[in-house]
mmCIF file of C-alpha atoms and ligand atoms in Angstrom:
data_model
loop_
_atom_site.group_PDB
_atom_site.id
_atom_site.type_symbol
_atom_site.label_atom_id
_atom_site.label_comp_id
_atom_site.label_asym_id
_atom_site.label_seq_id
_atom_site.Cartn_x
_atom_site.Cartn_y
_atom_site.Cartn_z
ATOM 1 C CA UNK A 1 -10.562 27.633 -16.503
ATOM 2 C CA UNK A 2 -9.230 24.220 -17.420
ATOM 3 C CA UNK A 3 -11.508 21.208 -17.619
ATOM 4 C CA UNK A 4 -8.573 18.825 -17.523
ATOM 5 C CA UNK A 5 -8.513 16.438 -14.599
ATOM 6 C CA UNK A 6 -5.408 17.160 -12.510
ATOM 7 C CA UNK A 7 -2.986 14.261 -13.054
ATOM 8 C CA UNK A 8 -3.120 13.153 -9.444
ATOM 9 C CA UNK A 9 -6.885 12.609 -9.746
ATOM 10 C CA UNK A 10 -6.859 10.684 -12.997
ATOM 11 C CA UNK A 11 -6.738 6.925 -12.439
ATOM 12 C CA UNK A 12 -5.170 6.413 -15.860
ATOM 13 C CA UNK A 13 -1.980 8.361 -15.272
ATOM 14 C CA UNK A 14 0.914 6.198 -14.204
ATOM 15 C CA UNK A 15 3.831 6.963 -11.960
ATOM 16 C CA UNK A 16 7.296 5.937 -13.089
ATOM 17 C CA UNK A 17 8.825 3.375 -10.786
ATOM 18 C CA UNK A 18 11.950 1.246 -10.447
ATOM 19 C CA UNK A 19 12.631 -1.970 -8.552
ATOM 20 C CA UNK A 20 15.359 -0.851 -6.135
ATOM 21 C CA UNK A 21 15.685 -4.050 -4.169
ATOM 22 C CA UNK A 22 14.130 -7.493 -3.862
ATOM 23 C CA UNK A 23 13.666 -9.507 -0.677
ATOM 24 C CA UNK A 24 13.014 -13.194 -1.402
ATOM 25 C CA UNK A 25 10.304 -14.375 1.003
ATOM 26 C CA UNK A 26 9.492 -17.933 -0.022
ATOM 27 C CA UNK A 27 9.432 -20.074 -3.162
ATOM 28 C CA UNK A 28 7.772 -17.905 -5.786
ATOM 29 C CA UNK A 29 7.105 -15.036 -3.373
ATOM 30 C CA UNK A 30 9.250 -11.901 -3.366
ATOM 31 C CA UNK A 31 8.959 -8.448 -1.888
ATOM 32 C CA UNK A 32 9.801 -5.773 -4.457
ATOM 33 C CA UNK A 33 10.876 -2.433 -3.030
ATOM 34 C CA UNK A 34 9.753 0.149 -5.561
ATOM 35 C CA UNK A 35 10.947 3.727 -5.827
ATOM 36 C CA UNK A 36 7.852 5.552 -7.091
ATOM 37 C CA UNK A 37 8.204 9.000 -8.618
ATOM 38 C CA UNK A 38 5.306 11.318 -7.726
ATOM 39 C CA UNK A 39 3.378 12.773 -10.661
ATOM 40 C CA UNK A 40 4.443 16.297 -11.705
ATOM 41 C CA UNK A 41 1.702 18.020 -9.702
ATOM 42 C CA UNK A 42 2.309 15.989 -6.553
ATOM 43 C CA UNK A 43 4.963 16.676 -3.960
ATOM 44 C CA UNK A 44 4.721 13.246 -2.355
ATOM 45 C CA UNK A 45 3.325 9.817 -3.074
ATOM 46 C CA UNK A 46 1.293 8.401 -0.220
ATOM 47 C CA UNK A 47 -0.673 5.227 0.478
ATOM 48 C CA UNK A 48 -3.039 4.245 3.292
ATOM 49 C CA UNK A 49 -2.716 0.769 4.903
ATOM 50 C CA UNK A 50 -4.658 -1.757 2.818
ATOM 51 C CA UNK A 51 -4.640 0.164 -0.471
ATOM 52 C CA UNK A 52 -3.248 -1.353 -3.666
ATOM 53 C CA UNK A 53 -1.414 -0.313 -6.814
ATOM 54 C CA UNK A 54 -1.731 -1.482 -10.395
ATOM 55 C CA UNK A 55 1.768 -2.530 -11.517
ATOM 56 C CA UNK A 56 2.187 -2.207 -15.281
ATOM 57 C CA UNK A 57 4.894 -3.788 -17.396
ATOM 58 C CA UNK A 58 4.843 -2.513 -21.001
ATOM 59 C CA UNK A 59 4.134 -5.275 -23.474
ATOM 60 C CA UNK A 60 2.976 -7.648 -20.757
ATOM 61 C CA UNK A 61 0.109 -6.186 -18.773
ATOM 62 C CA UNK A 62 -1.016 -4.925 -15.439
ATOM 63 C CA UNK A 63 -1.717 -6.573 -12.070
ATOM 64 C CA UNK A 64 -3.316 -5.384 -8.839
ATOM 65 C CA UNK A 65 -0.839 -5.672 -5.969
ATOM 66 C CA UNK A 66 -1.295 -4.474 -2.378
ATOM 67 C CA UNK A 67 1.244 -2.135 -0.886
ATOM 68 C CA UNK A 68 2.924 -4.192 1.838
ATOM 69 C CA UNK A 69 5.170 -1.596 3.405
ATOM 70 C CA UNK A 70 6.964 1.708 3.384
ATOM 71 C CA UNK A 71 10.738 2.005 3.776
ATOM 72 C CA UNK A 72 11.778 5.516 4.718
ATOM 73 C CA UNK A 73 15.505 4.647 4.605
ATOM 74 C CA UNK A 74 15.621 4.196 0.857
ATOM 75 C CA UNK A 75 12.302 5.902 0.031
ATOM 76 C CA UNK A 76 10.645 2.797 -1.392
ATOM 77 C CA UNK A 77 7.248 1.119 -1.183
ATOM 78 C CA UNK A 78 7.129 -2.664 -0.741
ATOM 79 C CA UNK A 79 4.926 -4.978 -2.777
ATOM 80 C CA UNK A 80 4.944 -8.665 -1.844
ATOM 81 C CA UNK A 81 4.128 -10.704 -4.924
ATOM 82 C CA UNK A 82 3.405 -14.356 -5.570
ATOM 83 C CA UNK A 83 4.484 -15.282 -9.069
ATOM 84 C CA UNK A 84 1.255 -16.288 -10.803
ATOM 85 C CA UNK A 85 1.120 -15.337 -14.483
ATOM 86 C CA UNK A 86 2.339 -12.873 -17.099
ATOM 87 C CA UNK A 87 3.026 -9.726 -15.082
ATOM 88 C CA UNK A 88 4.309 -11.314 -11.898
ATOM 89 C CA UNK A 89 6.540 -13.806 -13.753
ATOM 90 C CA UNK A 90 8.064 -11.066 -15.884
ATOM 91 C CA UNK A 91 8.621 -8.906 -12.803
ATOM 92 C CA UNK A 92 10.497 -11.786 -11.188
ATOM 93 C CA UNK A 93 12.574 -12.326 -14.341
ATOM 94 C CA UNK A 94 13.427 -8.634 -14.814
ATOM 95 C CA UNK A 95 14.538 -8.374 -11.199
ATOM 96 C CA UNK A 96 16.393 -5.477 -9.646
ATOM 97 C CA UNK A 97 16.453 -2.303 -11.715
ATOM 98 C CA UNK A 98 13.295 -3.189 -13.649
ATOM 99 C CA UNK A 99 11.416 -0.098 -14.792
ATOM 100 C CA UNK A 100 7.667 -0.218 -14.452
ATOM 101 C CA UNK A 101 4.637 2.012 -14.312
ATOM 102 C CA UNK A 102 2.400 2.239 -11.295
ATOM 103 C CA UNK A 103 -1.202 3.439 -11.192
ATOM 104 C CA UNK A 104 -2.644 4.132 -7.808
ATOM 105 C CA UNK A 105 -2.988 4.001 -4.923
ATOM 106 C CA UNK A 106 -6.521 2.640 -5.244
ATOM 107 C CA UNK A 107 -9.320 1.526 -2.999
ATOM 108 C CA UNK A 108 -10.351 1.841 0.594
ATOM 109 C CA UNK A 109 -7.930 0.453 3.125
ATOM 110 C CA UNK A 110 -8.263 -0.642 6.728
ATOM 111 C CA UNK A 111 -10.265 1.767 8.928
ATOM 112 C CA UNK A 112 -7.399 2.441 11.330
ATOM 113 C CA UNK A 113 -8.793 5.582 12.942
ATOM 114 C CA UNK A 114 -12.157 3.916 13.623
ATOM 115 C CA UNK A 115 -10.398 1.072 15.435
ATOM 116 C CA UNK A 116 -8.591 3.397 17.839
ATOM 117 C CA UNK A 117 -9.500 2.831 21.478
ATOM 118 C CA UNK A 118 -10.283 -0.870 21.008
ATOM 119 C CA UNK A 119 -8.581 -4.247 21.025
ATOM 120 C CA UNK A 120 -7.402 -5.103 17.533
ATOM 121 C CA UNK A 121 -7.173 -8.596 16.049
ATOM 122 C CA UNK A 122 -5.453 -9.225 12.724
ATOM 123 C CA UNK A 123 -6.083 -12.573 11.044
ATOM 124 C CA UNK A 124 -4.009 -13.495 8.003
ATOM 125 C CA UNK A 125 -3.614 -16.547 5.815
ATOM 126 C CA UNK A 126 -0.544 -16.970 3.578
ATOM 127 C CA UNK A 127 0.209 -13.962 1.407
ATOM 128 C CA UNK A 128 -2.818 -12.258 3.032
ATOM 129 C CA UNK A 129 -0.402 -10.813 5.567
ATOM 130 C CA UNK A 130 0.940 -8.478 2.841
ATOM 131 C CA UNK A 131 -1.935 -5.944 2.896
ATOM 132 C CA UNK A 132 -2.180 -6.264 6.690
ATOM 133 C CA UNK A 133 1.493 -5.468 7.300
ATOM 134 C CA UNK A 134 1.067 -1.676 6.904
ATOM 135 C CA UNK A 135 -1.911 -1.851 9.298
ATOM 136 C CA UNK A 136 0.237 -3.729 11.849
ATOM 137 C CA UNK A 137 2.910 -1.033 11.450
ATOM 138 C CA UNK A 138 0.321 1.730 11.874
ATOM 139 C CA UNK A 139 -1.163 0.158 14.997
ATOM 140 C CA UNK A 140 2.272 -0.363 16.558
ATOM 141 C CA UNK A 141 3.295 3.203 15.717
ATOM 142 C CA UNK A 142 0.163 4.324 17.626
ATOM 143 C CA UNK A 143 0.477 1.570 20.252
ATOM 144 C CA UNK A 144 -0.831 3.592 23.194
ATOM 145 C CA UNK A 145 -4.112 4.240 21.364
ATOM 146 C CA UNK A 146 -5.105 0.560 21.255
ATOM 147 C CA UNK A 147 -5.887 -2.125 23.805
ATOM 148 C CA UNK A 148 -4.590 -5.600 23.079
ATOM 149 C CA UNK A 149 -3.169 -6.122 19.587
ATOM 150 C CA UNK A 150 -3.160 -9.744 18.371
ATOM 151 C CA UNK A 151 -2.000 -11.234 15.094
ATOM 152 C CA UNK A 152 -3.249 -14.709 14.223
ATOM 153 C CA UNK A 153 -1.336 -15.940 11.206
ATOM 154 C CA UNK A 154 -1.381 -19.226 9.337
ATOM 155 C CA UNK A 155 0.592 -20.597 6.404
ATOM 156 C CA UNK A 156 1.025 -23.972 4.762
ATOM 157 C CA UNK A 157 4.551 -24.548 6.053
ATOM 158 C CA UNK A 158 6.769 -22.785 8.612
ATOM 159 C CA UNK A 159 8.992 -21.411 5.821
ATOM 160 C CA UNK A 160 5.968 -19.812 4.172
ATOM 161 C CA UNK A 161 5.215 -17.541 7.144
ATOM 162 C CA UNK A 162 6.013 -14.131 5.675
ATOM 163 C CA UNK A 163 8.145 -11.432 7.339
ATOM 164 C CA UNK A 164 9.345 -13.794 10.110
ATOM 165 C CA UNK A 165 12.394 -11.526 10.515
ATOM 166 C CA UNK A 166 10.059 -8.835 11.891
ATOM 167 C CA UNK A 167 8.138 -10.866 14.483
ATOM 168 C CA UNK A 168 10.532 -10.196 17.391
ATOM 169 C CA UNK A 169 10.294 -6.439 16.865
ATOM 170 C CA UNK A 170 6.499 -6.602 16.565
ATOM 171 C CA UNK A 171 6.245 -8.579 19.784
ATOM 172 C CA UNK A 172 8.591 -6.194 21.594
ATOM 173 C CA UNK A 173 6.289 -3.369 20.554
ATOM 174 C CA UNK A 174 3.335 -5.099 22.162
ATOM 175 C CA UNK A 175 1.820 -7.370 19.519
ATOM 176 C CA UNK A 176 0.717 -10.862 20.587
ATOM 177 C CA UNK A 177 1.524 -13.272 17.778
ATOM 178 C CA UNK A 178 -0.127 -16.650 17.352
ATOM 179 C CA UNK A 179 1.051 -18.528 14.301
ATOM 180 C CA UNK A 180 0.088 -21.884 12.910
ATOM 181 C CA UNK A 181 1.017 -24.068 9.956
ATOM 182 C CA UNK A 182 -0.891 -26.695 8.010
ATOM 183 C CA UNK A 183 2.128 -28.998 8.057
ATOM 184 C CA UNK A 184 5.027 -28.898 10.525
ATOM 185 C CA UNK A 185 8.656 -29.291 9.501
ATOM 186 C CA UNK A 186 11.530 -30.379 11.735
ATOM 187 C CA UNK A 187 12.235 -27.776 14.409
ATOM 188 C CA UNK A 188 8.705 -26.359 14.398
ATOM 189 C CA UNK A 189 7.335 -26.294 17.944
ATOM 190 C CA UNK A 190 4.306 -24.107 17.287
ATOM 191 C CA UNK A 191 0.675 -24.742 16.419
ATOM 192 C CA UNK A 192 -0.397 -27.081 13.643
ATOM 193 C CA UNK A 193 -3.818 -26.643 12.051
ATOM 194 C CA UNK A 194 -5.830 -24.097 10.163
ATOM 195 C CA UNK A 195 -5.890 -20.480 11.254
ATOM 196 C CA UNK A 196 -9.576 -20.623 12.113
ATOM 197 C CA UNK A 197 -8.799 -22.992 15.019
ATOM 198 C CA UNK A 198 -6.864 -20.168 16.681
ATOM 199 C CA UNK A 199 -9.735 -17.761 16.043
ATOM 200 C CA UNK A 200 -12.076 -20.298 17.647
ATOM 201 C CA UNK A 201 -9.878 -20.241 20.746
ATOM 202 C CA UNK A 202 -9.634 -16.451 20.798
ATOM 203 C CA UNK A 203 -11.148 -15.021 23.936
ATOM 204 C CA UNK A 204 -11.368 -11.266 23.455
ATOM 205 C CA UNK A 205 -11.556 -9.589 26.866
ATOM 206 C CA UNK A 206 -14.349 -7.418 25.609
ATOM 207 C CA UNK A 207 -15.699 -8.572 22.238
ATOM 208 C CA UNK A 208 -17.923 -5.513 21.922
ATOM 209 C CA UNK A 209 -14.762 -3.428 22.044
ATOM 210 C CA UNK A 210 -12.790 -5.532 19.555
ATOM 211 C CA UNK A 211 -12.137 -4.835 15.886
ATOM 212 C CA UNK A 212 -10.985 -7.627 13.577
ATOM 213 C CA UNK A 213 -9.224 -7.236 10.215
ATOM 214 C CA UNK A 214 -8.778 -10.356 8.063
ATOM 215 C CA UNK A 215 -7.114 -11.151 4.756
ATOM 216 C CA UNK A 216 -6.502 -14.518 3.153
ATOM 217 C CA UNK A 217 -8.286 -17.057 0.975
ATOM 218 C CA UNK A 218 -11.999 -16.273 0.865
ATOM 219 C CA UNK A 219 -13.002 -19.586 2.428
ATOM 220 C CA UNK A 220 -10.688 -18.818 5.349
ATOM 221 C CA UNK A 221 -12.222 -15.380 5.790
ATOM 222 C CA UNK A 222 -15.738 -16.818 5.799
ATOM 223 C CA UNK A 223 -14.836 -19.199 8.645
ATOM 224 C CA UNK A 224 -12.946 -16.461 10.481
ATOM 225 C CA UNK A 225 -15.960 -14.150 10.257
ATOM 226 C CA UNK A 226 -18.343 -16.843 11.538
ATOM 227 C CA UNK A 227 -16.028 -17.625 14.417
ATOM 228 C CA UNK A 228 -15.549 -13.937 15.290
ATOM 229 C CA UNK A 229 -19.319 -13.395 15.271
ATOM 230 C CA UNK A 230 -19.749 -16.434 17.532
ATOM 231 C CA UNK A 231 -17.198 -14.900 19.930
ATOM 232 C CA UNK A 232 -19.379 -11.784 20.102
ATOM 233 C CA UNK A 233 -17.366 -9.409 17.907
ATOM 234 C CA UNK A 234 -19.980 -7.194 16.210
ATOM 235 C CA UNK A 235 -20.352 -7.552 12.423
ATOM 236 C CA UNK A 236 -19.777 -3.838 11.946
ATOM 237 C CA UNK A 237 -16.299 -4.242 13.411
ATOM 238 C CA UNK A 238 -15.314 -7.122 11.140
ATOM 239 C CA UNK A 239 -13.398 -6.039 8.054
ATOM 240 C CA UNK A 240 -12.214 -8.315 5.222
ATOM 241 C CA UNK A 241 -9.941 -7.537 2.284
ATOM 242 C CA UNK A 242 -11.319 -9.089 -0.896
ATOM 243 C CA UNK A 243 -9.619 -10.070 -4.127
ATOM 244 C CA UNK A 244 -11.428 -9.978 -7.435
ATOM 245 C CA UNK A 245 -10.293 -9.887 -11.041
ATOM 246 C CA UNK A 246 -9.603 -6.211 -11.664
ATOM 247 C CA UNK A 247 -8.975 -4.370 -14.899
ATOM 248 C CA UNK A 248 -9.440 -0.623 -14.510
ATOM 249 C CA UNK A 249 -9.178 -0.403 -10.701
ATOM 250 C CA UNK A 250 -11.217 2.784 -10.789
ATOM 251 C CA UNK A 251 -14.831 1.626 -10.750
ATOM 252 C CA UNK A 252 -15.500 1.922 -14.493
ATOM 253 C CA UNK A 253 -15.223 -1.511 -16.074
ATOM 254 C CA UNK A 254 -17.295 -3.646 -13.699
ATOM 255 C CA UNK A 255 -14.951 -6.660 -13.660
ATOM 256 C CA UNK A 256 -14.801 -6.671 -9.870
ATOM 257 C CA UNK A 257 -18.489 -6.050 -9.213
ATOM 258 C CA UNK A 258 -19.841 -7.565 -5.999
ATOM 259 C CA UNK A 259 -23.564 -6.899 -5.665
ATOM 260 C CA UNK A 260 -23.983 -3.126 -5.923
ATOM 261 C CA UNK A 261 -20.304 -2.465 -5.115
ATOM 262 C CA UNK A 262 -17.059 -2.498 -7.049
ATOM 263 C CA UNK A 263 -14.289 -4.089 -5.025
ATOM 264 C CA UNK A 264 -11.664 -1.762 -6.548
ATOM 265 C CA UNK A 265 -13.508 1.422 -5.585
ATOM 266 C CA UNK A 266 -15.595 0.429 -2.549
ATOM 267 C CA UNK A 267 -13.027 -2.115 -1.268
ATOM 268 C CA UNK A 268 -10.809 -4.048 -1.261
ATOM 269 C CA UNK A 269 -11.386 -3.735 2.496
ATOM 270 C CA UNK A 270 -15.105 -4.174 3.126
ATOM 271 C CA UNK A 271 -17.283 -4.491 6.187
ATOM 272 C CA UNK A 272 -18.544 -7.990 6.835
ATOM 273 C CA UNK A 273 -22.222 -7.157 7.334
ATOM 274 C CA UNK A 274 -22.222 -5.380 3.958
ATOM 275 C CA UNK A 275 -20.647 -8.169 1.933
ATOM 276 C CA UNK A 276 -21.814 -11.281 3.818
ATOM 277 C CA UNK A 277 -24.823 -12.020 1.532
ATOM 278 C CA UNK A 278 -22.570 -11.943 -1.546
ATOM 279 C CA UNK A 279 -19.881 -14.139 0.006
ATOM 280 C CA UNK A 280 -22.488 -16.896 0.318
ATOM 281 C CA UNK A 281 -22.898 -16.998 -3.478
ATOM 282 C CA UNK A 282 -20.338 -19.325 -5.019
ATOM 283 C CA UNK A 283 -17.969 -17.779 -7.613
ATOM 284 C CA UNK A 284 -19.553 -14.313 -7.379
HETATM 285 C C1 FAD B 1 -6.954 -5.693 -4.565
HETATM 286 C C2 FAD B 1 -6.017 -6.799 -4.945
HETATM 287 C C3 FAD B 1 -4.788 -6.893 -4.276
HETATM 288 C C4 FAD B 1 -3.888 -7.903 -4.617
HETATM 289 N N1 FAD B 1 -2.717 -7.947 -3.945
HETATM 290 C C5 FAD B 1 -1.819 -8.896 -4.267
HETATM 291 C C6 FAD B 1 -0.563 -8.945 -3.597
HETATM 292 O O1 FAD B 1 -0.267 -8.157 -2.705
HETATM 293 N N2 FAD B 1 0.325 -9.909 -3.978
HETATM 294 C C7 FAD B 1 0.024 -10.831 -4.969
HETATM 295 O O2 FAD B 1 0.870 -11.674 -5.263
HETATM 296 N N3 FAD B 1 -1.171 -10.804 -5.618
HETATM 297 C C8 FAD B 1 -2.082 -9.866 -5.301
HETATM 298 N N4 FAD B 1 -3.286 -9.824 -5.961
HETATM 299 C C9 FAD B 1 -3.562 -10.848 -7.000
HETATM 300 C C10 FAD B 1 -2.932 -10.453 -8.336
HETATM 301 O O3 FAD B 1 -3.526 -9.254 -8.805
HETATM 302 C C11 FAD B 1 -3.195 -11.574 -9.375
HETATM 303 O O4 FAD B 1 -2.529 -12.754 -8.974
HETATM 304 C C12 FAD B 1 -2.762 -11.166 -10.776
HETATM 305 O O5 FAD B 1 -3.554 -11.876 -11.685
HETATM 306 C C13 FAD B 1 -1.333 -11.456 -11.119
HETATM 307 O O6 FAD B 1 -1.105 -11.019 -12.455
HETATM 308 P P1 FAD B 1 -0.338 -11.906 -13.523
HETATM 309 O O7 FAD B 1 -0.382 -11.185 -14.827
HETATM 310 O O8 FAD B 1 1.014 -12.270 -13.016
HETATM 311 O O9 FAD B 1 -1.148 -13.243 -13.565
HETATM 312 P P2 FAD B 1 -2.413 -13.572 -14.530
HETATM 313 O O10 FAD B 1 -1.870 -14.016 -15.830
HETATM 314 O O11 FAD B 1 -3.386 -12.453 -14.481
HETATM 315 O O12 FAD B 1 -3.065 -14.749 -13.699
HETATM 316 C C14 FAD B 1 -2.420 -15.973 -13.416
HETATM 317 C C15 FAD B 1 -3.485 -16.960 -12.948
HETATM 318 O O13 FAD B 1 -4.136 -16.484 -11.747
HETATM 319 C C16 FAD B 1 -5.553 -16.370 -11.980
HETATM 320 N N5 FAD B 1 -6.001 -15.166 -11.301
HETATM 321 C C17 FAD B 1 -5.863 -13.903 -11.709
HETATM 322 N N6 FAD B 1 -6.370 -13.036 -10.799
HETATM 323 C C18 FAD B 1 -6.829 -13.800 -9.789
HETATM 324 C C19 FAD B 1 -7.476 -13.517 -8.545
HETATM 325 N N7 FAD B 1 -7.747 -12.269 -8.153
HETATM 326 N N8 FAD B 1 -7.821 -14.564 -7.749
HETATM 327 C C20 FAD B 1 -7.562 -15.827 -8.133
HETATM 328 N N9 FAD B 1 -6.947 -16.153 -9.289
HETATM 329 C C21 FAD B 1 -6.600 -15.149 -10.100
HETATM 330 C C22 FAD B 1 -5.707 -16.276 -13.476
HETATM 331 O O14 FAD B 1 -6.991 -16.738 -13.876
HETATM 332 C C23 FAD B 1 -4.594 -17.165 -13.967
HETATM 333 O O15 FAD B 1 -4.964 -18.525 -13.905
HETATM 334 C C24 FAD B 1 -4.209 -8.845 -5.631
HETATM 335 C C25 FAD B 1 -5.438 -8.747 -6.294
HETATM 336 C C26 FAD B 1 -6.331 -7.756 -5.946
HETATM 337 C C27 FAD B 1 -7.636 -7.671 -6.671
#
C-alpha cells in the first residue's frame, strides 16, 4: 500500500499550462485563456465558480488568480488579471504562448446549489466581476431554477466595465443588469455613482428568498453587506469573496488567516455572518 498522496490531492503539484490567447479588457487588465493539462492521474481538470488558481512563472513567483471563465471551444480556462507586480507584469510581457505552471483549483467557491430556488443578486466592483463571471454563467445555464437574477456592477469609468461584449447575451438569457460608473465619459447615458447606491435602491421582491454574492474592494463589500441587511436579506444568504495575501493556498502557511479561518482554504467565498466581526478590524 502506498503512502504517497495521489498527485491530484497534493496542493504542491503543478499542472503545465500555456497562454493560448489574450483578450485585452482595459488598461493593464487582460484575460488570459490558459490551456491547462490535467495531472497524470486525472482525466479532466475542473473548477467550481469562485475558485482560484496559483499561477507560477519560474524565476519570478506565484500569484493567486480567480478563474474567470471556461471556454469549451478551445478547451481553455480564463483568468482576468490586473497587472500589479512581478508575476502579473511578466505574464503580460510574455504574452501569447507563455508557458506557466498552475496549482489548483483552490478554495471554496460560490454556493450555487444552495441558492437554487431563490432570487439571486450579484454585486461586483471593478475586477471583482472576474470571480463572479463563472457564477453568472452557471446561474444562466440553470436559468429556470432561479427567480430574478440581477447583476449590479460598478467601475471607475465606462471603459473599465469588464466583459461588456457579453452583456447583451446575459440580458437575453434573463439577467437584469444595472451598471454604474464613478465618472461618466462622453456617450455614457447610464448611472453615475458608487455601486452601493444601486444596492440601496434594490427592492428584492422577497428579501427572505434572496441570495446575494459580492466581490470587489473590501470597503465596497462592507457597504453592500450593510445595505443588503437593511433591505432584509438574511446574513446567512450574503456571501463575499475575500482577497488576502496568499503564499501556499492550501491552509498551511497562515499568511491569509482571518480569525480562526484561512481565506485560501475556508474561502475565498465566505458567509457574511461568519466574517463580519473580522471585517470590522482594520488591516486584518
Ligand atoms: C483568492 C484571490 C483571488 C485573486 N484573484 C485575482 C484575479 O482574478 N485577478 C487579479 O488581477 N488579481 C487577483 N488577485 C490578486 C493577486 O493575487 C495579487 O494582485 C498578486 O499580488 C499579483 O501578483 P504579482 O506578483 O503580480 O504582484 P506582487 O508583486 O505580489 O504585488 C504587487 C503589489 O500589490 C500588493 N498586493 C499583493 N497582493 C495583494 C492583495 N491581495 N491585495 C492588495 N494588494 C496586494 C503588493 O503589496 C504590491 O504592492 C487575487 C488574490 C486572491 C487572494
